[in-house]
Amino acid sequence: MGSVGLLKNSAMVCAPLMAPSVEQLVHGMLQAKAQGADLVEIRLDGINNFQPQKDLQVLLNNNPLPVLIVYRPIWEGNEFEEDDDHIHKQLEVLRWAKELGADYIELDLKIASDFTKKEKPRWSSGCKVIASCFVDNVTSKEDLSQVVAHMQSTGADILKIVTNANDITELEKMFHLLSHCQVPLIAYSLGERGLISQLLGPKFGSVLVYGSLDCNAVPGLPTLGSLRQAYGVDFMDTDTKVFGLISKPVGHSKGPILHNPTFRHVGYNGIYVPMFVDDLKEFFRVYSSPDFAGFSVGIPYKEAVVSFCDEVDPLAKSIGAVNTIIRRPCDGKLIGYNTDCEASITAIEDALKVNGRTNGAAFLPSPLAGKLFVVVGAGGAGRALAFGAKSRRAEIVIFDIDFDRAKALAAAVSGEALPFEKLASFQPEKGAILANATPIGMHPNKDRIPVSEASLKDYVVVFDAVYTPRKTTLLKDAEAAGAITVSGVEMFLRQAIGQFHLFTRTKAPEEFMRDIVMAKF
Ligand SMILES: O=C1C[C@@](O)(C(=O)O)C[C@@H](O)[C@@H]1O
């Protein structure tokens, strides 16, 4: 277990700012400082009626943080690089920025060489030059190394490579580059699939990572607050173990705000990041190093991922769905588990016990025994619920939009499958339990419920696996109809507790995790 508590890397957290007025940029700088940025990147070309010397003076006299100046205007629809006059104007602005006290200036690779060779020998200021380059299509690690070699020849102090990530697996080339590069380097990918290049940049040695102002979410960029508070980027080092949630979509997950603070709480050197995965096979092929120590698995992959595990725990195997994968340290094999099953079933059982609705049958092994248990959705979560209900000897009815899928699950748990069209008019016997295991009602389609409102009065417990929002419309309606309700948040917490134990091989601090969930979900 690594120690956390001291700063472990030198990566700076940078807030990119672009605004139509200097006043807005100054305000942005103050916000960035308050939100924990180490420096700000100011894009001058967003300023309306830009007056270089005057505006730079205001900006660089009012900077609460070190400043990186970028000026990349497009004149009359043409990229400036194509025109000597425009290049001259651009360089003049950057020269002023340096003279007025900018800490860093950024130049495109195409003009960086000339500039550094002419200008740098005469500099007395500490201003550093960043040579930057956008690589549209990263074909191989060798290609990237060649770009770096070319950039190095410019004489710039820091190199910056930006790519477009079409797939999360492309980022591994960036991580490889970062960890092998001998010169100060910033490397990341744009877009939703590029997010982990910012989150893991400090582990692999990036000079800086970008975080947006908290009020200004940008796809692919974490917020400053999340970088510092949730992900704890300051505490990352080369030994930090990476755990990722494999899912598509993935942005809804609250896993990072639960697992990361818990790692730090127990002094475990790990980070938990959302991983937007399109292709499981390619994903597991590329992220095969011990750095990537384990995974949560979310929608839609809980069943598909089973075939990528080298071994599967017997419970997960019988369910046919895995939500947790550990890379076994001794041989690198991927071992699959299912923590959803016990999480959801014990959450429902405990709700019945707390509410004293066990029919006085304290001798029965579970308050679910003999009850009708209606599962809507026969995907990964539905399978976990149905197998859990079976282990508690409940009578199971399954609905799924895919009737064959419902039938297959019903057969596996000795239950009954009914056609999805019947769900709207389905009236259970009194005292039944309802479990929604579909995404119906999940943010942003919050108003929908999977069953008819009229049927809700006959359920003693209604459980919803959806946890965003915490109180779904289904749970609100069920509560109004008099049912005990169990939120997906409770299941989420319990499956995460199980996962934490598997990830770290230590007992999860359950109260600490519960407090986070209560405060932040
Ligand atoms: O179902 C869920 C939720 C989850 O996918 C998430 O969104 O964080 C994480 C999984 O481990 C878990 O089984």
Coordinates of C-alpha atoms and ligand atoms in Angstrom, one line a residue:
M1 CA 0.0 0.0 0.0
G2 CA 1.4 3.4 -1.0
S3 CA 1.4 6.3 1.3
V4 CA -0.7 9.3 0.3
G5 CA -0.7 12.7 1.8
L6 CA 2.3 14.3 0.3
L7 CA 2.4 15.8 -3.2
K8 CA 3.8 13.1 -5.4
N9 CA 4.1 14.6 -8.9
S10 CA 4.9 18.0 -10.3
A11 CA 2.1 18.2 -12.8
M12 CA 0.3 21.6 -12.8
V13 CA -3.4 21.9 -13.1
C14 CA -4.2 24.5 -15.7
A15 CA -7.5 26.2 -16.4
P16 CA -8.1 27.2 -20.1
L17 CA -9.8 30.5 -20.4
M18 CA -11.4 32.1 -23.5
A19 CA -13.8 35.0 -23.3
P20 CA -14.9 38.0 -25.4
S21 CA -13.6 40.6 -22.9
V22 CA -10.6 41.2 -20.8
E23 CA -12.8 41.8 -17.8
Q24 CA -14.3 38.3 -18.2
L25 CA -10.8 36.8 -18.4
V26 CA -9.7 38.6 -15.3
H27 CA -12.8 37.3 -13.5
G28 CA -12.1 33.8 -14.9
M29 CA -8.5 34.0 -13.5
L30 CA -9.8 34.7 -10.0
Q31 CA -12.3 31.9 -10.2
A32 CA -9.6 29.5 -11.5
K33 CA -7.4 30.4 -8.5
A34 CA -10.4 29.9 -6.1
Q35 CA -11.1 26.5 -7.6
G36 CA -7.5 25.3 -7.2
A37 CA -5.8 25.9 -10.6
D38 CA -2.0 26.3 -10.6
L39 CA -2.0 28.3 -13.7
V40 CA -4.3 29.7 -16.4
E41 CA -4.1 29.4 -20.1
I42 CA -5.4 32.5 -21.8
R43 CA -6.6 32.3 -25.4
L44 CA -6.2 35.9 -26.7
D45 CA -7.9 35.2 -30.0
G46 CA -11.3 35.0 -28.2
I47 CA -11.2 38.7 -27.2
N48 CA -13.4 41.0 -29.3
N49 CA -11.6 44.1 -30.7
F50 CA -8.3 42.8 -29.3
Q51 CA -5.8 45.5 -28.6
P52 CA -2.7 43.6 -28.0
Q53 CA -0.5 45.8 -25.8
K54 CA -3.4 47.3 -23.8
D55 CA -5.2 44.1 -23.2
L56 CA -2.1 42.1 -22.4
Q57 CA -1.1 44.8 -19.8
V58 CA -4.4 44.5 -18.1
L59 CA -4.3 40.7 -18.1
L60 CA -0.7 40.4 -16.9
N61 CA -1.1 43.1 -14.2
N62 CA -4.1 41.3 -12.8
N63 CA -3.0 37.7 -12.8
P64 CA -3.4 35.9 -9.5
L65 CA -1.8 32.9 -11.0
P66 CA 1.0 32.1 -13.5
V67 CA -0.2 32.7 -17.1
L68 CA 0.2 30.8 -20.3
I69 CA -0.6 32.9 -23.3
V70 CA -1.9 31.4 -26.5
Y71 CA -2.7 33.4 -29.6
R72 CA -3.9 31.5 -32.6
P73 CA -6.1 33.8 -34.6
I74 CA -7.7 33.0 -37.9
W75 CA -7.5 36.0 -40.3
E76 CA -10.1 36.2 -43.0
G77 CA -10.9 32.5 -42.7
N78 CA -7.2 31.6 -43.3
E79 CA -4.9 29.9 -40.8
F80 CA -2.3 32.5 -39.9
E81 CA 0.6 30.2 -40.7
E82 CA 0.0 30.6 -44.4
D83 CA 0.8 34.2 -44.5
D84 CA 4.1 35.8 -43.4
D85 CA 2.4 39.1 -42.4
H86 CA 0.0 37.2 -40.1
I87 CA 2.8 35.2 -38.6
H88 CA 4.7 38.4 -38.0
K89 CA 1.7 39.8 -36.1
Q90 CA 1.2 36.7 -34.1
L91 CA 4.8 36.6 -33.0
E92 CA 4.8 40.3 -32.1
V93 CA 1.9 39.7 -29.8
L94 CA 3.7 36.7 -28.1
R95 CA 6.8 38.8 -27.8
W96 CA 4.8 41.5 -25.9
A97 CA 3.3 38.8 -23.8
K98 CA 6.7 37.6 -22.8
E99 CA 7.9 41.1 -22.1
L100 CA 4.9 42.0 -20.0
G101 CA 5.5 39.0 -17.8
A102 CA 3.7 35.9 -19.2
D103 CA 5.1 32.8 -17.6
Y104 CA 4.6 30.6 -20.7
I105 CA 3.9 31.3 -24.3
E106 CA 2.6 28.7 -26.7
L107 CA 3.5 28.5 -30.4
D108 CA 2.5 26.2 -33.1
L109 CA 5.2 23.7 -34.1
K110 CA 5.4 25.2 -37.6
I111 CA 6.7 28.5 -36.3
A112 CA 8.3 27.5 -33.0
S113 CA 11.7 26.7 -34.4
D114 CA 12.3 30.1 -36.1
F115 CA 11.0 31.9 -33.1
T116 CA 13.1 30.1 -30.4
K117 CA 16.3 30.3 -32.5
K118 CA 15.9 34.0 -33.1
E119 CA 14.5 35.1 -29.8
K120 CA 15.6 32.8 -27.0
P121 CA 19.3 33.6 -27.0
R122 CA 18.4 37.2 -26.2
W123 CA 15.9 36.5 -23.4
S124 CA 16.4 37.5 -19.9
S125 CA 12.9 36.7 -18.6
G126 CA 12.0 33.3 -17.2
C127 CA 9.2 32.9 -19.8
K128 CA 9.1 29.4 -21.2
V129 CA 8.2 28.5 -24.7
I130 CA 5.8 25.6 -25.4
A131 CA 5.8 24.2 -28.9
S132 CA 2.5 22.6 -29.7
C133 CA 1.3 20.3 -32.3
F134 CA -2.1 18.7 -33.1
V135 CA -1.9 15.2 -34.5
D136 CA -5.1 14.3 -36.1
N137 CA -4.6 10.6 -36.6
V138 CA -2.2 8.7 -34.3
T139 CA -1.3 5.6 -36.2
S140 CA 1.5 4.2 -34.0
K141 CA 3.8 4.9 -31.0
E142 CA 6.7 5.3 -33.5
D143 CA 4.9 8.0 -35.3
L144 CA 4.3 9.9 -32.1
S145 CA 8.0 9.5 -31.1
Q146 CA 9.0 11.0 -34.5
V147 CA 6.7 14.0 -33.9
V148 CA 8.4 14.5 -30.5
A149 CA 11.9 14.2 -32.0
H150 CA 10.9 16.9 -34.6
M151 CA 9.4 19.1 -31.9
Q152 CA 12.5 18.7 -29.7
S153 CA 14.6 20.2 -32.5
T154 CA 12.7 23.5 -32.2
G155 CA 14.6 24.2 -28.9
A156 CA 11.3 24.8 -27.1
D157 CA 11.3 24.4 -23.3
I158 CA 8.2 22.2 -23.2
L159 CA 6.5 20.2 -25.9
K160 CA 2.7 19.7 -26.2
I161 CA 1.0 17.1 -28.3
V162 CA -2.8 17.0 -28.7
T163 CA -4.7 14.4 -30.5
N164 CA -8.3 13.5 -31.2
A165 CA -9.4 10.4 -29.5
N166 CA -11.7 8.3 -31.5
D167 CA -11.3 5.4 -29.1
I168 CA -10.1 5.2 -25.6
T169 CA -7.4 2.7 -26.7
E170 CA -5.6 5.4 -28.6
L171 CA -4.8 7.1 -25.3
E172 CA -2.4 4.3 -24.4
K173 CA 0.0 5.5 -27.0
M174 CA 0.0 8.9 -25.3
F175 CA 0.6 7.3 -21.9
H176 CA 3.5 5.3 -23.4
L177 CA 4.9 8.5 -24.9
L178 CA 4.6 10.4 -21.7
S179 CA 6.3 7.8 -19.6
H180 CA 9.2 7.3 -22.0
C181 CA 9.8 11.0 -23.0
Q182 CA 13.0 12.5 -21.7
V183 CA 11.9 16.1 -22.2
P184 CA 9.1 18.0 -20.5
L185 CA 5.9 17.0 -22.3
I186 CA 2.2 17.8 -22.2
A187 CA 0.2 15.1 -24.0
Y188 CA -3.5 14.5 -24.1
S189 CA -6.5 13.7 -26.3
L190 CA -9.7 15.7 -26.8
G191 CA -13.3 14.7 -26.4
E192 CA -15.3 12.4 -24.1
R193 CA -13.1 9.4 -24.9
G194 CA -10.0 11.5 -24.1
L195 CA -11.0 12.3 -20.5
I196 CA -8.6 9.9 -18.9
S197 CA -5.6 11.5 -20.6
Q198 CA -6.2 14.5 -18.3
L199 CA -7.0 12.3 -15.2
L200 CA -4.0 10.0 -15.6
G201 CA -1.6 12.6 -17.0
P202 CA 0.2 13.1 -13.7
K203 CA 0.8 9.4 -13.3
F204 CA 2.5 9.1 -16.6
G205 CA 4.5 12.4 -16.2
S206 CA 2.6 15.1 -18.1
V207 CA 3.9 18.6 -17.2
L208 CA 0.3 19.8 -16.9
V209 CA -3.3 18.7 -17.1
Y210 CA -6.3 20.8 -17.9
G211 CA -9.4 21.3 -15.8
S212 CA -12.3 23.6 -16.6
L213 CA -13.9 26.1 -14.3
D214 CA -16.5 24.3 -12.2
C215 CA -19.3 26.3 -13.8
N216 CA -18.1 25.7 -17.3
A217 CA -18.2 21.9 -18.1
V218 CA -16.4 21.0 -21.3
P219 CA -16.7 17.5 -22.8
G220 CA -13.4 15.6 -22.2
L221 CA -12.2 18.0 -19.5
P222 CA -12.6 17.3 -15.8
T223 CA -13.5 20.3 -13.7
L224 CA -10.8 21.9 -11.5
G225 CA -12.8 20.9 -8.4
S226 CA -13.1 17.2 -9.5
L227 CA -9.3 17.0 -10.4
R228 CA -8.3 18.2 -7.0
Q229 CA -11.1 17.0 -4.7
A230 CA -12.5 13.8 -6.3
Y231 CA -9.5 12.5 -8.3
G232 CA -6.8 13.8 -6.0
V233 CA -4.4 14.3 -8.9
D234 CA -1.7 15.7 -6.5
F235 CA -1.3 12.4 -4.9
M236 CA -0.7 10.3 -8.0
D237 CA 2.7 8.9 -8.8
T238 CA 4.0 6.3 -11.2
D239 CA 3.0 3.5 -8.8
T240 CA -0.6 4.6 -8.6
K241 CA -2.9 1.7 -9.5
V242 CA -5.6 2.6 -12.0
F243 CA -9.1 1.3 -11.6
G244 CA -11.7 2.1 -14.3
L245 CA -15.4 1.9 -14.8
I246 CA -15.9 0.3 -18.3
S247 CA -19.2 1.6 -19.6
K248 CA -20.9 3.4 -22.4
P249 CA -22.2 5.9 -21.5
V250 CA -20.0 6.5 -18.4
G251 CA -20.4 10.2 -17.5
H252 CA -23.4 9.5 -15.2
S253 CA -21.4 7.4 -12.8
K254 CA -20.8 8.5 -9.2
G255 CA -18.1 5.9 -8.8
P256 CA -15.2 8.4 -8.9
I257 CA -16.6 10.6 -6.2
L258 CA -17.0 7.5 -3.9
H259 CA -13.9 5.4 -4.7
N260 CA -11.3 8.0 -4.9
P261 CA -11.8 9.7 -1.5
T262 CA -12.1 6.2 0.0
F263 CA -8.7 5.1 -1.5
R264 CA -7.2 8.2 0.1
H265 CA -9.0 7.7 3.4
V266 CA -7.4 4.2 3.9
G267 CA -4.0 5.3 2.4
Y268 CA -4.3 3.2 -0.8
N269 CA -2.4 4.5 -3.8
G270 CA -5.1 4.1 -6.4
I271 CA -7.3 6.2 -8.7
Y272 CA -10.7 5.3 -10.1
V273 CA -11.6 6.8 -13.5
P274 CA -14.5 6.6 -15.9
M275 CA -13.6 4.7 -19.1
F276 CA -15.7 5.3 -22.2
V277 CA -15.2 1.9 -23.9
D278 CA -16.5 1.1 -27.5
D279 CA -14.7 -2.1 -28.1
L280 CA -14.1 -4.5 -25.3
K281 CA -11.7 -6.8 -27.1
E282 CA -9.4 -4.0 -28.2
F283 CA -9.7 -2.4 -24.7
F284 CA -8.5 -5.5 -22.9
R285 CA -5.8 -6.1 -25.4
V286 CA -4.4 -2.6 -25.1
Y287 CA -4.8 -2.0 -21.4
S288 CA -3.1 -5.1 -20.3
S289 CA -0.3 -3.7 -18.0
P290 CA -0.4 -4.2 -14.2
D291 CA -0.9 -0.4 -13.9
F292 CA -4.6 -1.1 -14.8
A293 CA -5.3 -3.2 -11.8
G294 CA -9.0 -3.6 -11.9
F295 CA -12.3 -2.5 -13.4
S296 CA -16.0 -1.9 -12.5
V297 CA -18.3 -2.9 -15.4
G298 CA -21.4 -0.9 -16.1
I299 CA -24.0 -0.8 -18.9
P300 CA -24.1 -2.3 -21.4
Y301 CA -21.1 -4.6 -20.8
K302 CA -21.9 -6.7 -17.7
E303 CA -22.7 -9.8 -19.7
A304 CA -20.3 -9.4 -22.6
V305 CA -17.4 -8.9 -20.4
V306 CA -17.6 -12.5 -19.0
S307 CA -15.9 -13.9 -22.0
F308 CA -12.9 -11.6 -21.5
C309 CA -12.3 -12.9 -18.0
D310 CA -9.7 -15.6 -17.5
E311 CA -11.6 -16.9 -14.5
V312 CA -15.1 -16.1 -13.2
D313 CA -16.2 -16.4 -9.6
P314 CA -19.0 -19.1 -9.3
L315 CA -21.8 -16.7 -8.3
A316 CA -20.9 -14.3 -11.2
K317 CA -20.7 -17.3 -13.5
S318 CA -24.2 -18.6 -12.6
I319 CA -25.6 -15.1 -13.0
G320 CA -23.8 -14.7 -16.3
A321 CA -22.9 -11.1 -15.5
V322 CA -19.7 -9.5 -14.1
N323 CA -19.5 -6.0 -12.6
T324 CA -16.0 -6.3 -11.1
I325 CA -12.7 -7.4 -12.6
I326 CA -9.4 -7.7 -10.8
R327 CA -6.1 -8.2 -12.5
R328 CA -4.5 -10.9 -10.3
P329 CA -1.1 -9.5 -9.4
C330 CA 0.7 -12.9 -9.5
D331 CA -0.1 -13.7 -13.1
G332 CA -2.0 -10.8 -14.6
K333 CA -5.1 -12.9 -15.2
L334 CA -8.5 -11.2 -15.2
I335 CA -10.9 -12.5 -12.5
G336 CA -14.5 -11.6 -12.7
Y337 CA -17.0 -11.1 -9.8
N338 CA -20.5 -9.9 -9.3
T339 CA -21.1 -7.6 -6.3
D340 CA -24.5 -6.4 -7.6
C341 CA -26.3 -9.5 -6.5
E342 CA -25.8 -9.4 -2.8
A343 CA -25.9 -5.6 -2.9
S344 CA -29.4 -5.4 -4.3
I345 CA -30.8 -8.4 -2.4
T346 CA -29.5 -7.4 1.0
A347 CA -30.7 -3.8 0.4
I348 CA -34.3 -5.1 -0.2
E349 CA -34.1 -7.5 2.7
D350 CA -32.8 -4.9 5.1
A351 CA -35.6 -2.5 4.1
L352 CA -38.2 -5.2 4.9
K353 CA -36.6 -5.9 8.2
V354 CA -36.3 -2.3 9.2
N355 CA -39.9 -1.7 8.4
G356 CA -40.9 -4.9 10.3
R357 CA -42.6 -6.3 7.2
T358 CA -41.3 -9.8 7.6
N359 CA -44.8 -11.3 8.2
G360 CA -43.6 -12.2 11.7
A361 CA -41.8 -15.1 10.1
A362 CA -38.5 -14.5 11.8
F363 CA -37.7 -18.2 11.4
L364 CA -37.6 -17.9 7.7
P365 CA -34.1 -17.6 6.2
S366 CA -35.1 -14.4 4.3
P367 CA -38.1 -12.1 4.3
L368 CA -38.2 -12.6 0.5
A369 CA -38.9 -16.4 0.8
G370 CA -42.1 -17.3 -0.8
K371 CA -42.8 -13.7 -2.1
L372 CA -43.6 -12.8 -5.7
F373 CA -40.5 -11.0 -7.0
V374 CA -41.1 -9.1 -10.2
V375 CA -38.0 -8.2 -12.2
V376 CA -38.2 -5.7 -15.1
G377 CA -35.2 -6.0 -17.3
A378 CA -33.2 -9.1 -17.9
G379 CA -29.8 -7.5 -18.5
G380 CA -26.8 -7.6 -16.2
A381 CA -28.5 -6.0 -13.2
G382 CA -31.8 -7.9 -13.7
R383 CA -29.9 -11.2 -13.8
A384 CA -28.1 -10.3 -10.5
L385 CA -31.5 -9.5 -8.9
A386 CA -33.2 -12.6 -10.2
F387 CA -30.4 -14.9 -9.0
G388 CA -30.4 -13.2 -5.7
A389 CA -34.1 -13.6 -5.4
K390 CA -33.8 -17.3 -6.3
S391 CA -31.2 -17.8 -3.6
R392 CA -33.8 -16.4 -1.1
R393 CA -36.5 -18.7 -2.4
A394 CA -38.7 -16.1 -3.9
E395 CA -41.2 -16.7 -6.8
I396 CA -39.8 -14.9 -9.8
V397 CA -41.5 -13.2 -12.7
I398 CA -39.4 -11.5 -15.4
F399 CA -40.3 -8.9 -18.0
D400 CA -37.9 -7.7 -20.7
I401 CA -38.5 -6.0 -24.0
D402 CA -36.6 -8.9 -25.5
F403 CA -38.9 -11.8 -24.7
D404 CA -36.3 -14.4 -25.5
R405 CA -33.9 -12.8 -23.0
A406 CA -36.6 -12.8 -20.4
K407 CA -37.4 -16.5 -21.1
A408 CA -33.7 -17.5 -20.8
L409 CA -33.4 -15.8 -17.4
A410 CA -36.7 -17.2 -16.2
A411 CA -35.5 -20.7 -17.1
A412 CA -32.2 -20.2 -15.3
V413 CA -34.0 -19.1 -12.0
S414 CA -37.0 -21.4 -12.3
G415 CA -39.3 -18.4 -12.7
E416 CA -41.8 -17.2 -15.3
A417 CA -41.3 -14.9 -18.2
L418 CA -44.2 -12.7 -19.3
P419 CA -44.3 -10.7 -22.6
F420 CA -43.3 -7.0 -22.1
E421 CA -46.6 -5.8 -23.5
K422 CA -48.4 -7.3 -20.5
L423 CA -46.4 -5.2 -18.1
A424 CA -48.7 -2.2 -18.4
S425 CA -51.7 -4.1 -17.2
F426 CA -49.9 -6.5 -14.9
Q427 CA -51.4 -6.6 -11.4
P428 CA -49.4 -8.6 -8.9
E429 CA -50.7 -10.4 -5.9
K430 CA -50.7 -8.2 -2.7
G431 CA -47.3 -8.1 -1.0
A432 CA -45.2 -8.6 -4.1
I433 CA -41.8 -7.0 -4.6
L434 CA -40.9 -5.0 -7.7
A435 CA -37.4 -4.5 -9.0
N436 CA -36.7 -2.2 -11.9
A437 CA -33.5 -3.2 -13.6
T438 CA -33.9 -1.2 -16.8
P439 CA -32.6 2.4 -17.3
I440 CA -36.2 3.6 -17.5
G441 CA -36.3 6.7 -15.3
M442 CA -32.6 7.4 -15.5
H443 CA -31.5 11.0 -15.9
P444 CA -32.3 12.7 -18.3
N445 CA -35.5 10.7 -19.0
K446 CA -36.6 11.1 -15.5
D447 CA -40.4 11.1 -15.9
R448 CA -40.9 7.6 -17.1
I449 CA -41.8 4.6 -15.0
P450 CA -41.7 0.9 -16.1
V451 CA -45.0 -0.3 -14.7
S452 CA -48.5 1.1 -14.4
E453 CA -49.1 3.5 -11.6
A454 CA -52.2 1.5 -10.6
S455 CA -50.2 -1.6 -9.9
L456 CA -48.0 0.0 -7.4
K457 CA -50.4 -0.3 -4.4
D458 CA -50.0 -4.0 -4.4
Y459 CA -46.2 -4.1 -4.0
V460 CA -44.8 -4.1 -0.5
V461 CA -41.4 -3.1 -1.7
V462 CA -40.4 -1.2 -4.8
F463 CA -36.7 -1.2 -5.7
D464 CA -35.1 0.8 -8.5
A465 CA -31.6 0.0 -9.7
V466 CA -31.5 3.5 -11.3
Y467 CA -29.5 5.8 -9.0
T468 CA -29.5 9.1 -10.9
P469 CA -31.7 10.7 -9.7
R470 CA -31.6 9.3 -6.2
K471 CA -35.4 9.4 -5.9
T472 CA -36.8 8.3 -9.3
T473 CA -40.3 8.9 -10.4
L474 CA -41.0 5.2 -9.8
L475 CA -39.9 5.5 -6.2
K476 CA -41.9 8.7 -5.7
D477 CA -45.1 7.0 -7.1
A478 CA -44.5 3.8 -5.1
E479 CA -44.0 5.8 -1.9
A480 CA -47.3 7.6 -2.6
A481 CA -49.0 4.3 -3.1
G482 CA -47.7 3.1 0.3
A483 CA -44.8 0.8 -0.7
I484 CA -41.5 0.6 1.1
T485 CA -39.0 2.0 -1.4
V486 CA -35.3 1.1 -1.9
S487 CA -33.2 3.4 -3.9
G488 CA -30.5 2.3 -6.4
V489 CA -28.2 4.5 -4.3
E490 CA -28.3 1.8 -1.6
M491 CA -27.4 -0.9 -4.1
F492 CA -24.8 1.3 -5.6
L493 CA -23.2 1.8 -2.2
R494 CA -23.2 -1.9 -1.3
Q495 CA -21.8 -3.0 -4.6
A496 CA -19.1 -0.4 -4.3
I497 CA -18.2 -1.6 -0.8
G498 CA -17.9 -5.2 -2.2
Q499 CA -15.8 -3.8 -5.1
F500 CA -13.5 -1.8 -2.8
H501 CA -12.7 -4.9 -0.8
L502 CA -11.8 -6.8 -4.0
F503 CA -9.8 -3.9 -5.4
T504 CA -7.7 -3.2 -2.3
R505 CA -7.8 -6.6 -0.5
T506 CA -8.7 -4.6 2.6
K507 CA -12.0 -4.2 4.4
A508 CA -13.9 -1.2 3.1
P509 CA -14.5 1.7 5.5
E510 CA -18.3 1.3 5.2
E511 CA -19.4 4.2 7.4
F512 CA -17.0 6.6 5.5
M513 CA -18.4 5.4 2.2
R514 CA -22.0 5.7 3.4
D515 CA -21.3 9.3 4.6
I516 CA -20.1 10.3 1.2
V517 CA -23.1 8.8 -0.5
M518 CA -25.5 10.5 1.9
A519 CA -23.7 13.9 1.5
K520 CA -23.0 13.9 -2.2
F521 CA -25.5 11.7 -4.1
Ligands
LIG1 O1 -24.3 -1.0 -11.8 C1 -23.3 -0.5 -11.3 C2 -23.1 1.0 -11.4 C3 -21.8 1.3 -12.1 O2 -21.9 0.9 -13.4 C4 -21.7 2.9 -12.1 O3 -22.4 3.5 -12.9 O4 -20.9 3.4 -11.4 C5 -20.7 0.6 -11.4 C6 -20.9 -0.9 -11.4 O5 -19.9 -1.5 -10.6 C7 -22.2 -1.2 -10.8 O6 -22.4 -2.6 -10.9

